[in-house]
């Protein structure tokens, strides 16, 4: 049951730990920034972008209210240590709303960004899920400069679900388009914001799963291996676990070098996909 609770399935695999049991969530945060290179369509230009966006957002919120399941809220909240506003929709219901909303943005990325921003600023998890769902349908229109837009959104993140949705669902796409953006992710690892540090790791999860950018995975991980925040530890452990699918020997060697210093949680998560006899855990 919980695996079907609110949250649009992300392009990544299951989340680790409590996140995994809660279900798949995508709930990024957005900030208003002009999107260079993405001009409004003729239809959009007939009305102000803001007015059209507001109308679409109002329709989306109405659809979410109609599908609200208050009886699910308490169960979902158990998987968050932070305060998160939730309506209790099932994942299938989130998909329904995304499907209804997608034609309204008419393939206009600028409009979709405006809509998504308003939804996320509400602080309602399901609204953010719809916002990212719209953008995930438009990743073919992404350009590397969107990384700078997403960078500004990270400071608004308040929970692991939003962080993972933004990082694995959207930021990863911009990194794929311009691998040099990893240098920016490296800077994030020194941030005082726990969600920015987690995002630094999770942004490479889809790439790591495909066996790509192993050197960059290790560079990010090295800077987070002894992070004292549990949410960051889960993020870096998840990243290494995904990398181990294609590079088990290299990841195991990396973990062995860190076994004496890294938290047990990081080692446990990172070793999940390794053969039982080769998992690197804390020695008693």
Coordinates of C-alpha atoms in Angstrom, one line a residue:
X1 CA 0.0 0.0 0.0
X2 CA 2.7 2.5 1.0
X3 CA 4.5 2.0 -2.3
X4 CA 1.5 3.5 -4.0
X5 CA 1.2 6.5 -1.7
X6 CA 1.6 10.0 -3.0
X7 CA 4.5 10.8 -5.2
X8 CA 5.2 10.7 -8.9
X9 CA 7.6 7.9 -9.7
X10 CA 11.0 9.4 -10.5
X11 CA 13.3 8.2 -13.2
X12 CA 15.6 6.8 -10.5
X13 CA 15.2 3.5 -8.7
X14 CA 13.8 3.0 -5.2
X15 CA 14.9 5.4 -2.5
X16 CA 17.0 3.8 0.3
X17 CA 15.8 3.1 3.8
X18 CA 12.7 4.8 5.0
X19 CA 12.5 6.8 1.8
X20 CA 12.3 3.5 -0.2
X21 CA 9.5 2.1 2.0
X22 CA 7.5 5.4 1.8
X23 CA 7.3 5.1 -2.0
X24 CA 8.8 7.1 -4.9
X25 CA 8.5 10.8 -4.6
X26 CA 9.4 13.7 -6.8
X27 CA 8.9 17.1 -5.2
X28 CA 11.5 19.7 -6.3
X29 CA 11.5 23.4 -5.3
X30 CA 11.6 26.2 -7.7
X31 CA 12.6 29.9 -7.8
X32 CA 11.7 32.5 -10.3
X33 CA 14.4 33.0 -12.9
X34 CA 14.3 34.1 -16.4
X35 CA 14.9 31.2 -18.7
X36 CA 17.2 32.3 -21.4
X37 CA 16.7 30.6 -24.8
X38 CA 13.2 29.5 -24.1
X39 CA 10.8 32.0 -25.7
X40 CA 7.1 31.8 -25.1
X41 CA 5.0 30.3 -27.8
X42 CA 2.6 32.4 -29.9
X43 CA -0.3 31.1 -27.8
X44 CA 1.4 32.0 -24.6
X45 CA 2.3 35.5 -25.8
X46 CA -1.3 36.3 -26.3
X47 CA -1.7 36.5 -22.6
X48 CA 0.8 37.3 -19.9
X49 CA 2.8 34.3 -18.9
X50 CA 1.9 35.0 -15.3
X51 CA -1.8 35.1 -15.8
X52 CA -1.8 31.9 -17.9
X53 CA 0.4 30.2 -15.3
X54 CA -1.9 31.2 -12.5
X55 CA -5.0 29.9 -14.3
X56 CA -3.3 26.5 -14.9
X57 CA -2.1 26.3 -11.3
X58 CA -5.6 26.9 -10.0
X59 CA -6.9 24.1 -12.2
X60 CA -4.2 21.7 -10.9
X61 CA -4.9 22.6 -7.3
X62 CA -8.6 21.9 -7.8
X63 CA -7.8 18.5 -9.3
X64 CA -5.6 17.7 -6.4
X65 CA -8.3 18.7 -3.9
X66 CA -10.8 16.5 -5.6
X67 CA -8.5 13.5 -5.2
X68 CA -7.3 14.2 -1.6
X69 CA -7.2 11.2 0.7
X70 CA -6.9 12.5 4.3
X71 CA -6.8 9.0 5.7
X72 CA -3.3 8.5 4.0
X73 CA -1.7 11.6 5.4
X74 CA -0.6 10.2 8.8
X75 CA 0.9 7.2 7.2
X76 CA 2.9 9.2 4.8
X77 CA 4.2 11.7 7.4
X78 CA 5.8 8.8 9.3
X79 CA 8.5 8.8 6.7
X80 CA 9.5 12.4 7.3
X81 CA 11.3 13.8 10.3
X82 CA 10.6 17.3 8.8
X83 CA 7.2 18.9 8.7
X84 CA 5.7 18.3 5.3
X85 CA 2.3 19.3 4.0
X86 CA 0.5 16.4 2.4
X87 CA -2.9 15.8 0.8
X88 CA -2.7 12.0 0.8
X89 CA -3.0 11.3 -2.9
X90 CA -1.9 8.0 -4.3
X91 CA 0.8 7.8 -7.0
X92 CA -1.7 6.9 -9.7
X93 CA -3.7 10.0 -8.8
X94 CA -0.7 12.2 -9.1
X95 CA -0.1 10.7 -12.6
X96 CA -3.7 11.5 -13.5
X97 CA -3.3 15.2 -12.6
X98 CA 0.0 15.4 -14.6
X99 CA -1.7 13.9 -17.6
X100 CA -4.5 16.4 -17.4
X101 CA -2.2 19.3 -16.8
X102 CA 0.4 18.5 -19.5
X103 CA -1.7 19.7 -22.5
X104 CA -2.3 23.0 -20.8
X105 CA 1.3 24.1 -21.0
X106 CA 1.3 23.4 -24.7
X107 CA 5.0 22.3 -24.8
X108 CA 6.1 25.7 -23.6
X109 CA 9.0 25.1 -21.2
X110 CA 8.9 28.7 -19.8
X111 CA 5.2 28.3 -18.9
X112 CA 5.9 24.8 -17.4
X113 CA 8.6 26.3 -15.2
X114 CA 6.2 29.1 -14.0
X115 CA 3.5 26.6 -13.2
X116 CA 5.9 24.2 -11.4
X117 CA 7.4 27.0 -9.4
X118 CA 4.0 28.1 -8.1
X119 CA 3.0 24.6 -7.2
X120 CA 6.2 24.0 -5.2
X121 CA 6.1 27.3 -3.4
X122 CA 2.8 26.2 -1.8
X123 CA 4.7 23.6 0.3
X124 CA 2.3 20.9 -0.6
X125 CA 4.1 17.7 -1.6
X126 CA 1.6 16.5 -4.2
X127 CA 1.5 19.9 -5.9
X128 CA 5.3 19.8 -6.3
X129 CA 5.0 16.2 -7.6
X130 CA 2.7 17.5 -10.4
X131 CA 5.2 20.3 -11.1
X132 CA 8.1 18.0 -11.6
X133 CA 6.0 15.6 -13.6
X134 CA 5.3 18.3 -16.1
X135 CA 9.0 19.1 -16.4
X136 CA 10.0 15.5 -16.7
X137 CA 7.8 15.2 -19.8
X138 CA 9.9 18.1 -21.3
X139 CA 13.4 17.0 -20.6
X140 CA 14.1 16.8 -24.4
X141 CA 13.8 20.5 -24.4
X142 CA 16.4 20.9 -21.6
X143 CA 19.6 22.8 -22.2
X144 CA 22.7 22.9 -19.9
X145 CA 21.9 26.4 -18.7
X146 CA 18.9 25.1 -16.8
X147 CA 21.4 23.8 -14.2
X148 CA 21.7 27.5 -13.1
X149 CA 18.0 27.7 -12.6
X150 CA 17.8 24.5 -10.6
X151 CA 20.7 25.7 -8.5
X152 CA 18.6 28.5 -7.3
X153 CA 15.8 26.1 -6.4
X154 CA 17.9 24.0 -4.1
X155 CA 17.8 26.5 -1.3
X156 CA 14.0 26.1 -1.0
X157 CA 14.2 22.4 -0.4
X158 CA 12.9 21.2 3.0
X159 CA 12.8 17.4 2.8
X160 CA 14.4 14.4 1.2
X161 CA 11.6 13.8 -1.3
X162 CA 11.8 17.2 -2.8
X163 CA 15.6 17.0 -2.9
X164 CA 15.6 13.6 -4.6
X165 CA 13.0 14.7 -7.1
X166 CA 14.9 17.8 -8.1
X167 CA 18.3 16.2 -8.1
X168 CA 17.7 12.8 -9.7
X169 CA 14.8 13.9 -11.9
X170 CA 16.0 17.3 -13.3
X171 CA 19.5 18.3 -12.3
X172 CA 20.8 14.9 -13.5
X173 CA 19.5 15.7 -17.0
X174 CA 21.4 19.0 -17.1
X175 CA 24.6 17.3 -15.9
X176 CA 24.2 14.7 -18.6
X177 CA 24.1 17.5 -21.2
X178 CA 27.2 19.2 -19.8
X179 CA 29.4 17.0 -17.7
X180 CA 31.4 20.0 -16.6
X181 CA 28.6 20.9 -14.2
X182 CA 30.0 18.3 -11.9
X183 CA 32.4 20.9 -10.7
X184 CA 29.5 22.9 -9.4
X185 CA 28.2 19.8 -7.6
X186 CA 31.6 19.5 -5.9
X187 CA 31.1 22.9 -4.5
X188 CA 27.7 21.9 -3.1
X189 CA 29.4 19.3 -0.9
X190 CA 30.8 22.0 1.3
X191 CA 27.4 23.8 1.7
X192 CA 25.9 24.4 5.1
X193 CA 22.6 23.3 3.7
X194 CA 22.0 19.6 4.2
X195 CA 19.7 19.3 1.2
X196 CA 22.2 20.9 -1.1
X197 CA 24.9 18.4 0.1
X198 CA 22.5 15.5 -0.5
X199 CA 21.6 16.9 -3.9
X200 CA 25.2 16.9 -4.8
X201 CA 25.3 13.1 -4.5
X202 CA 21.8 12.3 -5.7
X203 CA 22.2 14.3 -8.9
X204 CA 24.6 11.7 -10.2
X205 CA 22.4 8.7 -9.2
X206 CA 20.8 8.1 -12.7
X207 CA 24.2 8.4 -14.4
X208 CA 25.9 6.1 -11.8
X209 CA 23.2 3.5 -12.4
X210 CA 24.1 3.4 -16.0
X211 CA 27.8 2.9 -15.2
X212 CA 28.8 6.4 -16.2
X213 CA 31.0 9.0 -14.5
X214 CA 32.6 6.6 -12.0
X215 CA 35.5 9.0 -11.3
X216 CA 33.1 11.8 -10.7
X217 CA 31.0 9.6 -8.4
X218 CA 34.0 8.9 -6.3
X219 CA 35.0 12.6 -6.2
X220 CA 31.6 13.6 -4.9
X221 CA 31.5 10.7 -2.5
X222 CA 35.0 11.4 -1.0
X223 CA 33.7 14.8 0.1
X224 CA 30.7 13.4 1.8
X225 CA 31.9 10.1 3.3
X226 CA 32.2 11.5 6.8
X227 CA 29.3 13.9 6.7
X228 CA 27.5 13.9 10.1
X229 CA 24.0 14.3 8.7
X230 CA 22.0 11.2 8.3
X231 CA 20.1 12.5 5.2
X232 CA 23.4 13.2 3.5
X233 CA 24.8 9.8 4.5
X234 CA 21.8 8.1 2.9
X235 CA 22.3 10.1 -0.3
X236 CA 26.0 9.3 -0.7
X237 CA 25.3 5.7 0.2
X238 CA 22.6 5.5 -2.4
X239 CA 25.0 7.0 -5.0
X240 CA 27.7 4.4 -4.3
X241 CA 25.1 1.6 -4.3
X242 CA 24.0 2.5 -7.8
X243 CA 27.6 2.8 -9.0
X244 CA 28.2 -0.7 -7.7
X245 CA 25.7 -2.2 -10.1
X246 CA 28.2 -1.8 -13.0
X247 CA 31.4 -1.4 -11.1
X248 CA 31.2 -3.6 -8.0
X249 CA 35.0 -4.2 -7.6
X250 CA 35.9 -0.5 -7.9
X251 CA 33.2 0.5 -5.4
X252 CA 34.2 -2.2 -3.0
X253 CA 37.8 -1.1 -3.1
X254 CA 36.7 2.5 -2.5
X255 CA 34.6 1.5 0.5
X256 CA 37.5 -0.5 2.0
X257 CA 39.6 2.6 2.0
X258 CA 36.9 4.4 4.0
X259 CA 35.7 1.7 6.3
X260 CA 37.5 2.9 9.4
X261 CA 36.3 6.5 9.0
X262 CA 32.9 6.4 7.2
X263 CA 29.6 6.1 9.2
X264 CA 28.1 2.6 9.3
X265 CA 25.0 3.9 7.6
X266 CA 27.0 5.0 4.5
X267 CA 28.8 1.6 4.3
X268 CA 25.6 -0.4 4.7
X269 CA 23.7 1.5 2.0
X270 CA 26.6 1.5 -0.4
X271 CA 27.1 -2.3 0.0
X272 CA 23.5 -3.4 -0.6
X273 CA 24.1 -4.5 -4.1
X274 CA 27.5 -6.2 -3.5
X275 CA 27.6 -9.9 -3.1
X276 CA 27.1 -10.8 0.6
X277 CA 30.6 -12.0 1.0
X278 CA 32.1 -8.8 -0.4
X279 CA 30.0 -6.2 1.5
X280 CA 32.1 -3.6 3.3
X281 CA 30.6 -3.0 6.8
X282 CA 31.9 -1.7 10.1
X283 CA 33.9 -4.3 12.0
X284 CA 32.7 -5.0 15.5

